[in-house]
mmCIF file of C-alpha atoms in Angstrom:
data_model
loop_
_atom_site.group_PDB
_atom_site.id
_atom_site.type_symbol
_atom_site.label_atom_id
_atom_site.label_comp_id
_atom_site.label_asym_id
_atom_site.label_seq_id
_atom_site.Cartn_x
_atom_site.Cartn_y
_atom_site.Cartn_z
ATOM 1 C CA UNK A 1 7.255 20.881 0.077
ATOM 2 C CA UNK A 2 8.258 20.667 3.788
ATOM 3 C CA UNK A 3 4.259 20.124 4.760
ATOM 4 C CA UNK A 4 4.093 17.610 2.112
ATOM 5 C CA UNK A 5 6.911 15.404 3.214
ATOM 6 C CA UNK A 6 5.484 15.419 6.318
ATOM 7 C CA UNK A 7 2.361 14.131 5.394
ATOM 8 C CA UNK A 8 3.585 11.166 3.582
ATOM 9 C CA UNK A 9 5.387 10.148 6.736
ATOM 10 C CA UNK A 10 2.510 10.868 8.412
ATOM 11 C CA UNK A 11 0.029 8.915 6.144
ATOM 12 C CA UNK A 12 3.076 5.957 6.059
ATOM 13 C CA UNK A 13 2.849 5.860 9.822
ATOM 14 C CA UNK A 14 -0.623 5.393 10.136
ATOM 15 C CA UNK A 15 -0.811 2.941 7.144
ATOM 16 C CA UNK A 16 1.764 0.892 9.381
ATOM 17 C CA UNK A 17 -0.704 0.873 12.515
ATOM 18 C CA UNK A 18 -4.151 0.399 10.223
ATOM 19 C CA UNK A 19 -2.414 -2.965 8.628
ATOM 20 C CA UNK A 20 -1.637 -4.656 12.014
ATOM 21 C CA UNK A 21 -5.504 -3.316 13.754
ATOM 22 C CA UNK A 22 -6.498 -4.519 10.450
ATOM 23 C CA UNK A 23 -5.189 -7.769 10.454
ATOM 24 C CA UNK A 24 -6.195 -8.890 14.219
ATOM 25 C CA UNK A 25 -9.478 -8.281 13.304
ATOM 26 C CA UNK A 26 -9.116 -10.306 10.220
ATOM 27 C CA UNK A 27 -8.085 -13.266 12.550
ATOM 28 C CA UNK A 28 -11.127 -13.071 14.579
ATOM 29 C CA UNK A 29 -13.201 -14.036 11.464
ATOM 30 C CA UNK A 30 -13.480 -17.243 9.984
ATOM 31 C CA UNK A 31 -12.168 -18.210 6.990
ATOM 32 C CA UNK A 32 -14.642 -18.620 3.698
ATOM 33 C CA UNK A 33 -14.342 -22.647 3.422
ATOM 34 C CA UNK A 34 -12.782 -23.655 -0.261
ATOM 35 C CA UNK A 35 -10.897 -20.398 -0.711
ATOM 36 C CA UNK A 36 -11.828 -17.469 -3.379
ATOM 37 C CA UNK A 37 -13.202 -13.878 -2.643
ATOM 38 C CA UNK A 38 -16.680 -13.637 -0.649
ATOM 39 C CA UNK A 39 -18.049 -9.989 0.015
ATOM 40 C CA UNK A 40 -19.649 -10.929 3.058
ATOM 41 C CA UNK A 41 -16.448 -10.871 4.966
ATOM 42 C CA UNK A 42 -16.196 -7.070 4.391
ATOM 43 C CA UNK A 43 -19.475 -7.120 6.785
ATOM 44 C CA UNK A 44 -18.130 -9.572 9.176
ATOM 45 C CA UNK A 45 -14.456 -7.817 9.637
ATOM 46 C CA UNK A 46 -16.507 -4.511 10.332
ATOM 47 C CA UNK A 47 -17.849 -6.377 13.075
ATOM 48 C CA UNK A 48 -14.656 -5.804 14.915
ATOM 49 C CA UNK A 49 -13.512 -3.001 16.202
ATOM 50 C CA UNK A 50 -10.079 -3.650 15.518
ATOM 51 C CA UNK A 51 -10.542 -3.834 11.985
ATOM 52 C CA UNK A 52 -12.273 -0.308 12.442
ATOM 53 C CA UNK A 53 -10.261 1.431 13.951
ATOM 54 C CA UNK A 54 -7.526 0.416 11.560
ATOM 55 C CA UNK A 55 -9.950 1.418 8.607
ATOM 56 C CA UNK A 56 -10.316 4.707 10.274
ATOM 57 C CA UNK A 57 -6.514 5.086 10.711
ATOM 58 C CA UNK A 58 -6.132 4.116 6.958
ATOM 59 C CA UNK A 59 -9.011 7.515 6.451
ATOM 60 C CA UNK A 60 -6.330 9.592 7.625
ATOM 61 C CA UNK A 61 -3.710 8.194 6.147
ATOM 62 C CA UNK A 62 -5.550 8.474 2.819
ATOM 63 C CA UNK A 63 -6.273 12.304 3.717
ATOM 64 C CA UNK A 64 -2.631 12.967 4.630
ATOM 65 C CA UNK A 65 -1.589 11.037 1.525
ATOM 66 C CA UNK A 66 -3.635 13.434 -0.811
ATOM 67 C CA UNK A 67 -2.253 16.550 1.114
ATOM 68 C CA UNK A 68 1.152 14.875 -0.124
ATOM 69 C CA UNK A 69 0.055 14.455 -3.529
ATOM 70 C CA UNK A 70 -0.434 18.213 -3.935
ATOM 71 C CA UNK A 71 3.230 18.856 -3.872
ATOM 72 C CA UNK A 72 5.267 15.726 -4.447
ATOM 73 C CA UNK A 73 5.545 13.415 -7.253
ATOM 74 C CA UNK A 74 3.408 10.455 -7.393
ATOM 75 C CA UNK A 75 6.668 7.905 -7.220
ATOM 76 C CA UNK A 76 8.045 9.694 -4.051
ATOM 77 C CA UNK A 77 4.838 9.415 -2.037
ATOM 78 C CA UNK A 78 4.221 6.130 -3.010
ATOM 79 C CA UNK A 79 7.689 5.010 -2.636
ATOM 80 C CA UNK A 80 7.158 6.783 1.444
ATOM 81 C CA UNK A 81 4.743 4.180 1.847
ATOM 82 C CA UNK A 82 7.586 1.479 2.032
ATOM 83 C CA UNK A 83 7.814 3.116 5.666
ATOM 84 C CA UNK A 84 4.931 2.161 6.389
ATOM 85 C CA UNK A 85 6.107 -1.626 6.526
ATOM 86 C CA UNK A 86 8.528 -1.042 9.023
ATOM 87 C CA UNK A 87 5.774 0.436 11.299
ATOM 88 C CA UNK A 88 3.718 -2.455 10.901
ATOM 89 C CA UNK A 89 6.877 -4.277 11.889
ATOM 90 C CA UNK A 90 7.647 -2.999 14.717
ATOM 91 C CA UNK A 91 3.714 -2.787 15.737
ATOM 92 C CA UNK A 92 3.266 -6.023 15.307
ATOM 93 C CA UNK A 93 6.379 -6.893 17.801
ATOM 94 C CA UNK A 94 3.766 -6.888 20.611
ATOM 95 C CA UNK A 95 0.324 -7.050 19.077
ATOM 96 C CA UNK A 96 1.051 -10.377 16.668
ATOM 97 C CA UNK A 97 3.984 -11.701 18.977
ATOM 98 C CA UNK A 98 5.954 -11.489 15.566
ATOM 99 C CA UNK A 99 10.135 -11.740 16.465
ATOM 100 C CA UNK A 100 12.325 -9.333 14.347
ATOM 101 C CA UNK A 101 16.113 -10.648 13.844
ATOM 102 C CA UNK A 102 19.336 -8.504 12.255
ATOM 103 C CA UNK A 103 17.695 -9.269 8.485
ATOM 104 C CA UNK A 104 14.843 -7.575 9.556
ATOM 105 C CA UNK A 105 15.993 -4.707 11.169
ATOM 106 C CA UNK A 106 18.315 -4.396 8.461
ATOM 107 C CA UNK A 107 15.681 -4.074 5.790
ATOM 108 C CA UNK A 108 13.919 -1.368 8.097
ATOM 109 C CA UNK A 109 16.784 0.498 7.669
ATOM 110 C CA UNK A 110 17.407 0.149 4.287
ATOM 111 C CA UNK A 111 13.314 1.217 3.779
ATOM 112 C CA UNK A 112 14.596 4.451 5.486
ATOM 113 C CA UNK A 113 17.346 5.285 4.186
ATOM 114 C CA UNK A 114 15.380 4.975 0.722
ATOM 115 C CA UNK A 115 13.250 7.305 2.043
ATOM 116 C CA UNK A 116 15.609 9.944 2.663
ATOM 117 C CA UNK A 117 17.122 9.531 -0.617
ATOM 118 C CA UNK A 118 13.612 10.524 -1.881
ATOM 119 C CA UNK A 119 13.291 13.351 -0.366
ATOM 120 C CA UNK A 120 16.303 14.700 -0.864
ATOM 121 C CA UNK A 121 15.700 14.231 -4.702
ATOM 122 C CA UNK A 122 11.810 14.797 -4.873
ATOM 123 C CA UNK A 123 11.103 17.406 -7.448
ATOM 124 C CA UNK A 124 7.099 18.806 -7.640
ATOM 125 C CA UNK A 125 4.659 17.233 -9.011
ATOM 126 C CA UNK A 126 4.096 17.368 -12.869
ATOM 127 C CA UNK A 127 0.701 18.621 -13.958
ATOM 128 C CA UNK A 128 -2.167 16.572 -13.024
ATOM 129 C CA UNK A 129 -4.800 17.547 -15.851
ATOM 130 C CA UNK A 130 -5.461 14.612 -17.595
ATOM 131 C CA UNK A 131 -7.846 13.663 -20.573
ATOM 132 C CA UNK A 132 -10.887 11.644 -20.170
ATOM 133 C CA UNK A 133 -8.710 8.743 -21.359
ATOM 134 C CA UNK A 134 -6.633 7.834 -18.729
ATOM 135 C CA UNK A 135 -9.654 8.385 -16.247
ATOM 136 C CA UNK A 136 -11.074 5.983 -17.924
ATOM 137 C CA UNK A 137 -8.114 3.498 -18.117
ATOM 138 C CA UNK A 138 -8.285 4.427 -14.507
ATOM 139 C CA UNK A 139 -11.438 3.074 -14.108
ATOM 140 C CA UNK A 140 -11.443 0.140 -16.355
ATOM 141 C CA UNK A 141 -8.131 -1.195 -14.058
ATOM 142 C CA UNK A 142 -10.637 -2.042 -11.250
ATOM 143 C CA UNK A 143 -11.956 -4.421 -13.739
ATOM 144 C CA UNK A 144 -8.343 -5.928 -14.021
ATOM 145 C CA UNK A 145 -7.906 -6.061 -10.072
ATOM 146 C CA UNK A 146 -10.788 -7.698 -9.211
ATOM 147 C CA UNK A 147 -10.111 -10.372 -11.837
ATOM 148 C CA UNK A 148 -6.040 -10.891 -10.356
ATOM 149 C CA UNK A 149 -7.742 -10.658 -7.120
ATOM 150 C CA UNK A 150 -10.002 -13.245 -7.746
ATOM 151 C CA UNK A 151 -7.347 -15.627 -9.566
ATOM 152 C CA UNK A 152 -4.808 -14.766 -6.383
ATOM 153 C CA UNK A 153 -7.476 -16.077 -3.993
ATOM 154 C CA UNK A 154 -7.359 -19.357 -5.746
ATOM 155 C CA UNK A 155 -4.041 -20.325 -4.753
ATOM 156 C CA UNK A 156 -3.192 -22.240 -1.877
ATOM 157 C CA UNK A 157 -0.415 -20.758 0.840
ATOM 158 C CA UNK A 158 2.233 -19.181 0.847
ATOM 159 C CA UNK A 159 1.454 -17.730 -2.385
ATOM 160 C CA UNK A 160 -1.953 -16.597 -1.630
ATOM 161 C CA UNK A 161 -1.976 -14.343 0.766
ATOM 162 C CA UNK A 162 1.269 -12.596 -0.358
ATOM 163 C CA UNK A 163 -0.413 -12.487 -4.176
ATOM 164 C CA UNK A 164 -3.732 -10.888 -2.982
ATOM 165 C CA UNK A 165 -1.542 -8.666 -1.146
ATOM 166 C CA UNK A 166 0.685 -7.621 -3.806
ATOM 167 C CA UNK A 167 -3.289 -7.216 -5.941
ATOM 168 C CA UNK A 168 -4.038 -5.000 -3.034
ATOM 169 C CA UNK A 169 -1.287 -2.871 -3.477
ATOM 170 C CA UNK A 170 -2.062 -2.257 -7.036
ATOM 171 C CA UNK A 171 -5.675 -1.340 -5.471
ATOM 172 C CA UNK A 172 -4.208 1.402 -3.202
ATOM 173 C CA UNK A 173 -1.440 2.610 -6.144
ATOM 174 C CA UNK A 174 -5.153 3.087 -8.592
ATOM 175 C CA UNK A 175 -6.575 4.848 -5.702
ATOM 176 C CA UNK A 176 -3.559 7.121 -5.238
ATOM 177 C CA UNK A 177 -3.629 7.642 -8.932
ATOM 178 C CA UNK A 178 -7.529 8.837 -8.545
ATOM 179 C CA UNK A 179 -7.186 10.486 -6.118
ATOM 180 C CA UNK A 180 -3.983 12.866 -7.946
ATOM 181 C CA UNK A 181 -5.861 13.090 -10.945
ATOM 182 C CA UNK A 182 -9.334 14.855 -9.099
ATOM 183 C CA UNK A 183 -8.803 18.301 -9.580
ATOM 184 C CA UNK A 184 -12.498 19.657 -9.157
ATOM 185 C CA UNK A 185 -13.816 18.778 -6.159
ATOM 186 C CA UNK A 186 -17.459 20.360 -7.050
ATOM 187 C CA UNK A 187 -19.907 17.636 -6.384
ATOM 188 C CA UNK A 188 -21.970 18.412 -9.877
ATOM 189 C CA UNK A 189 -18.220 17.403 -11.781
ATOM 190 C CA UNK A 190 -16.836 14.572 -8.939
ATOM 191 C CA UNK A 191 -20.192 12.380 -9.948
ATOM 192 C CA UNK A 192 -19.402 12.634 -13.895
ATOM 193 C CA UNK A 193 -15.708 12.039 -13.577
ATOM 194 C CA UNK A 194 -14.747 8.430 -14.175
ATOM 195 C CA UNK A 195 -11.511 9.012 -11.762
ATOM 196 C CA UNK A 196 -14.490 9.483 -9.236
ATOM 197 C CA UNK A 197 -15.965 5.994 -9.650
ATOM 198 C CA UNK A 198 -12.425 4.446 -9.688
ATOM 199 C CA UNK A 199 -11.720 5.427 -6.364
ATOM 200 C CA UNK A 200 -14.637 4.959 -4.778
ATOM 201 C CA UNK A 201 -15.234 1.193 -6.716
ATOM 202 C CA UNK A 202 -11.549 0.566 -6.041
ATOM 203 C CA UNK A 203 -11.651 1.496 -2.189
ATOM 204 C CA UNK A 204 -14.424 -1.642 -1.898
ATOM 205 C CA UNK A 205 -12.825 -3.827 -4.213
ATOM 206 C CA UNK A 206 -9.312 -3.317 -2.404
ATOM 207 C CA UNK A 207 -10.721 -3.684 1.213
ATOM 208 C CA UNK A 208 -11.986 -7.226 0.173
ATOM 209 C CA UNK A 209 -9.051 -8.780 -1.159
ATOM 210 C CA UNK A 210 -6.671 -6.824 1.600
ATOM 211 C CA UNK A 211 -8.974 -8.681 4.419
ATOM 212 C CA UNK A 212 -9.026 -12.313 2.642
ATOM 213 C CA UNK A 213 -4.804 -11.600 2.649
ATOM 214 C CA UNK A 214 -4.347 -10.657 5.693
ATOM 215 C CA UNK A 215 -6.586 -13.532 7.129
ATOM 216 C CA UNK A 216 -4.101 -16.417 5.894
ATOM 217 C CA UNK A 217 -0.371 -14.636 5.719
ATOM 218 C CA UNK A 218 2.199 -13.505 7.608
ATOM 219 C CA UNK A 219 1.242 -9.571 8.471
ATOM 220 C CA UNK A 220 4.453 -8.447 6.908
ATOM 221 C CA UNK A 221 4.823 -10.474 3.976
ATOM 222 C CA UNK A 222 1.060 -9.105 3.048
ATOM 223 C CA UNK A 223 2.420 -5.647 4.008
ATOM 224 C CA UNK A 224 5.694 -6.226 1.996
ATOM 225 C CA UNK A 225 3.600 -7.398 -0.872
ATOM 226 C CA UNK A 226 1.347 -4.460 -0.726
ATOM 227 C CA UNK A 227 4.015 -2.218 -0.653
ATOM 228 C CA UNK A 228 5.773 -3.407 -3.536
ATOM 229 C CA UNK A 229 2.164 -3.488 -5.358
ATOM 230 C CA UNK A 230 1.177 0.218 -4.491
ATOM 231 C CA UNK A 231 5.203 1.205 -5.690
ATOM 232 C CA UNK A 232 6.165 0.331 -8.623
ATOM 233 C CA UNK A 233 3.296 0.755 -11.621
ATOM 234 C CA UNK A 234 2.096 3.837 -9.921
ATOM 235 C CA UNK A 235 5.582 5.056 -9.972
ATOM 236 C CA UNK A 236 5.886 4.188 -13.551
ATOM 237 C CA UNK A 237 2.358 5.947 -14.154
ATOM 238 C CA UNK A 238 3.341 9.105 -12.684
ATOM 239 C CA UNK A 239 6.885 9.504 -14.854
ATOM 240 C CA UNK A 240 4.917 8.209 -17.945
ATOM 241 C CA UNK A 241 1.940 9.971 -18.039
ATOM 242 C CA UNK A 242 1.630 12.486 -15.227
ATOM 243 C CA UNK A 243 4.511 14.324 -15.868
ATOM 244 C CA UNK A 244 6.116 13.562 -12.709
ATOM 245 C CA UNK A 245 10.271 14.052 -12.264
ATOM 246 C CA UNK A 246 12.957 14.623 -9.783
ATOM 247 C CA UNK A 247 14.802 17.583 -8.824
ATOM 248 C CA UNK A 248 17.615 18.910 -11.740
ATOM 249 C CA UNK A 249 20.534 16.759 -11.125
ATOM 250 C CA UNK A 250 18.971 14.267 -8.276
ATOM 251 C CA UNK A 251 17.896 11.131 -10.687
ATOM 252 C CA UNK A 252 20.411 9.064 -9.342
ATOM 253 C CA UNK A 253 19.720 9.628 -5.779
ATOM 254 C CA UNK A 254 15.709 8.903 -6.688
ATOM 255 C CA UNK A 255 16.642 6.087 -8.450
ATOM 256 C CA UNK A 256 18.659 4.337 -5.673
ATOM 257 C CA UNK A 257 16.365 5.612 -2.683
ATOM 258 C CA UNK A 258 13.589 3.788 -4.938
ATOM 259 C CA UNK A 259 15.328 1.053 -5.259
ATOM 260 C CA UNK A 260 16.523 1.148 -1.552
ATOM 261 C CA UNK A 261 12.747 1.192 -0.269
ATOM 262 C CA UNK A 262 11.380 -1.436 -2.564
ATOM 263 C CA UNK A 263 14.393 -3.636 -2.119
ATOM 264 C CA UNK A 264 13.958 -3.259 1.999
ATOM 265 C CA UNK A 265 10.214 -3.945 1.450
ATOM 266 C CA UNK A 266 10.946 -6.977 -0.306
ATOM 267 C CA UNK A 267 13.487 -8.491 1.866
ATOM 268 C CA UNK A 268 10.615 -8.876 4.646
ATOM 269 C CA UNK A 269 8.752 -10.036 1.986
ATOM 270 C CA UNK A 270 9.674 -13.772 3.347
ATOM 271 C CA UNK A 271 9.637 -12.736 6.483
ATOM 272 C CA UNK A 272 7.015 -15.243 8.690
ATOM 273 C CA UNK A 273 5.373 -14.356 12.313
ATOM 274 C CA UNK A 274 5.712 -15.753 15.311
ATOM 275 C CA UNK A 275 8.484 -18.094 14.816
ATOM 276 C CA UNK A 276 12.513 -17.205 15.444
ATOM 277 C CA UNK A 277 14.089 -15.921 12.916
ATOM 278 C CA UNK A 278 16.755 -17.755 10.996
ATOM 279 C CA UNK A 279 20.086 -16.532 12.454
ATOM 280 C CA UNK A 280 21.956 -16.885 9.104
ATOM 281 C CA UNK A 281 19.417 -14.076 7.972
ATOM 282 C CA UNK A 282 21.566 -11.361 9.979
ATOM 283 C CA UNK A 283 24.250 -11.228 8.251
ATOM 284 C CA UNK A 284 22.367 -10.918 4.237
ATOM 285 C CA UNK A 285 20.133 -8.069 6.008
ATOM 286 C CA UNK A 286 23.262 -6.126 7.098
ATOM 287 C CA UNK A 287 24.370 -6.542 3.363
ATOM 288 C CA UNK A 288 21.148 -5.573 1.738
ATOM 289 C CA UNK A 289 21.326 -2.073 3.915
ATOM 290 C CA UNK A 290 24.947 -1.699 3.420
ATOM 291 C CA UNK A 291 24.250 -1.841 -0.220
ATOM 292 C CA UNK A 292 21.749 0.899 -0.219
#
C-alpha cells in the first residue's frame, strides 16, 4: 500500500513537469488557422524536444500510475493526480514566467491536503475482472472523446482551450480505466482485448486534443481542466463498476479529501499566466483551504 502511494505521487509529480515541457513545445508550433483538431500537429510538436521530453516524463508517470493501480482504488489515484497541478504550478513559475498570488497558493494547499485525506482513507482496490462489456464501453468512449474533442476545438477562447482540456482529462481517466482493467499481459490475449485498443487509440486521440489545448490557454487552467476531467467519471467508474471503496469507517474523510483536491484544482481553474494576480484573490484562496 505504502509502494503504491508512493507511486501516485510519483506519477503526479512527473505529470506536473510533462504538462509545462509539454506546453513550451506546444508554443513553438503554429497554430492550425480557423481552429478545429488537425493530426499533423502531433508530428510537428514531436519536432521539439521539449514536447518530448515531457511525453517521456508522462511514460513514467503512466508506468508509476499502473504500479499504483495494483493496490489503490481507482478514485484515490486519480484524485493524486490533482497534485500534479500544483507541480505544474510551481514549474511553470520560471519556465512560463506565470506569477502565483495567496489564491493560488491557497488552492495548492488545499490540492494537498485532499491528498492526504485520501490516503489516509484509501481502502484496496476492488476486483478488476471485468466482462467483455465494459471493455467494450471502454472502447466505444474514444468514439465519444474524439467527437467532444472535436466540438471543444470549435469554440473560440477562453472556453476552448480549458474545454479540450477538461476532454483530455476524460482521455487520461479512459486510459487509467484500461489500463486497471488489463489483467493478462500475454501478447496472444492483449491484441484480442478491446481494453487493449482503448488505450492504445485513446493515448493518440488524447495527445492531439491535449497539444491543440495547451497551444491557446493558460498552462494551469488546461492543467486544472484536465485534472478535473481525469477525476471525477473515473472516480465514479471505479465505485460503480469496479468495485472500488474506502477503508471501514474512512468515507467521510475520502469524500472531503475528494472534494478538497477537485475543489483546489478548480480554483486555478481561472487562474491566467503571466499577468499579476488579482490581490482580492488572496483572501477567497485562504478560505477555500481553510474550508478543506
Amino acid at each position: 500500500m505504502i509502494v503504491s502511494l508512493l507511486a501516485a505521487v510519483a506519477a503526479a509529480f512527473f505529470y506536473g513537469v510533462a504538462t509545462v515541457l509539454q506546453a513550451l513545445g506546444s508554443r513553438r508550433v503554429r497554430q492550425t488557422g480557423g481552429g478545429g483538431l488537425d493530426p499533423r500537429l502531433l508530428v510537428r510538436v514531436f519536432r521539439q524536444w521539449p514536447f518530448v521530453a515531457g511525453t517521456l516524463l508522462d511514460l513514467a508517470g503512466f508506468a508509476a500510475q499502473l504500479v499504483a493501480l495494483a493496490e489503490l482504488p481507482v478514485f484515490a489515484v486519480e484524485a493524486a493526480q490533482a497534485a500534479n497541478l500544483a507541480v505544474t504550478a510551481v514549474v511553470a513559475v520560471p519556465l512560463l514566467g506565470v506569477v502565483l498570488g495567496r489564491r493560488e497558493w491557497g488552492a495548492i494547499f488545499a490540492v494537498c491536503v485532499g491528498l492526504a485525506l485520501l490516503g489516509l482513507s484509501a481502502g484496496r482496490e476492488g476486483p478488476a475482472e471485468t466482462g467483455d462489456g465494459f471493455r467494450y464501453a471502454l472502447l466505444g468512449s474514444v468514439a465519444v472523446i474524439v467527437l467532444l474533442g472535436v466540438w471543444a476545438a470549435r469554440r473560440t477562447e477562453p472556453w476552448r482551450s480549458r474545454l479540450l482540456g477538461l476532454t483530455a482529462g476524460f482521455g487520461f481517466g479512459l486510459i487509467a480505466l484500461a489500463g486497471r482493467v488489463l489483467t493478462d499481459v500475454a501478447v496472444r490475449d492483449l491484441w484480442t482485448n478491446p481494453a487493449t485498443w482503448a488505450l492504445v487509440l485513446a493515448a493518440v486521440v488524447t495527445m492531439l486534443i491535449y497539444a491543440t489545448a495547451l497551444q491557446g490557454g493558460a498552462v494551469t487552467a488546461v492543467a486544472a481542466a484536465l485534472v478535473v476531467g481525469e477525476t471525477v467519471l473515473p472516480a465514479a467508474a471505479g465505485i460503480i463498476f469496479l468495485g472500488d471503496h474506502s477503508r471501514p469507517g474512512f468515507a467521510p474523510a475520502a469524500a472531503a479529501g475528494f472534494v478538497c483536491a477537485v475543489a483546489g484544482a478548480m480554483a486555478l481553474a481561472k487562474f491566467g499566466e503571466g499577468g499579476d494576480p488579482d490581490p482580492a484573490d488572496g483572501d477567497s484562496g485562504q478560505a477555500n483551504a481553510a474550508a478543506c
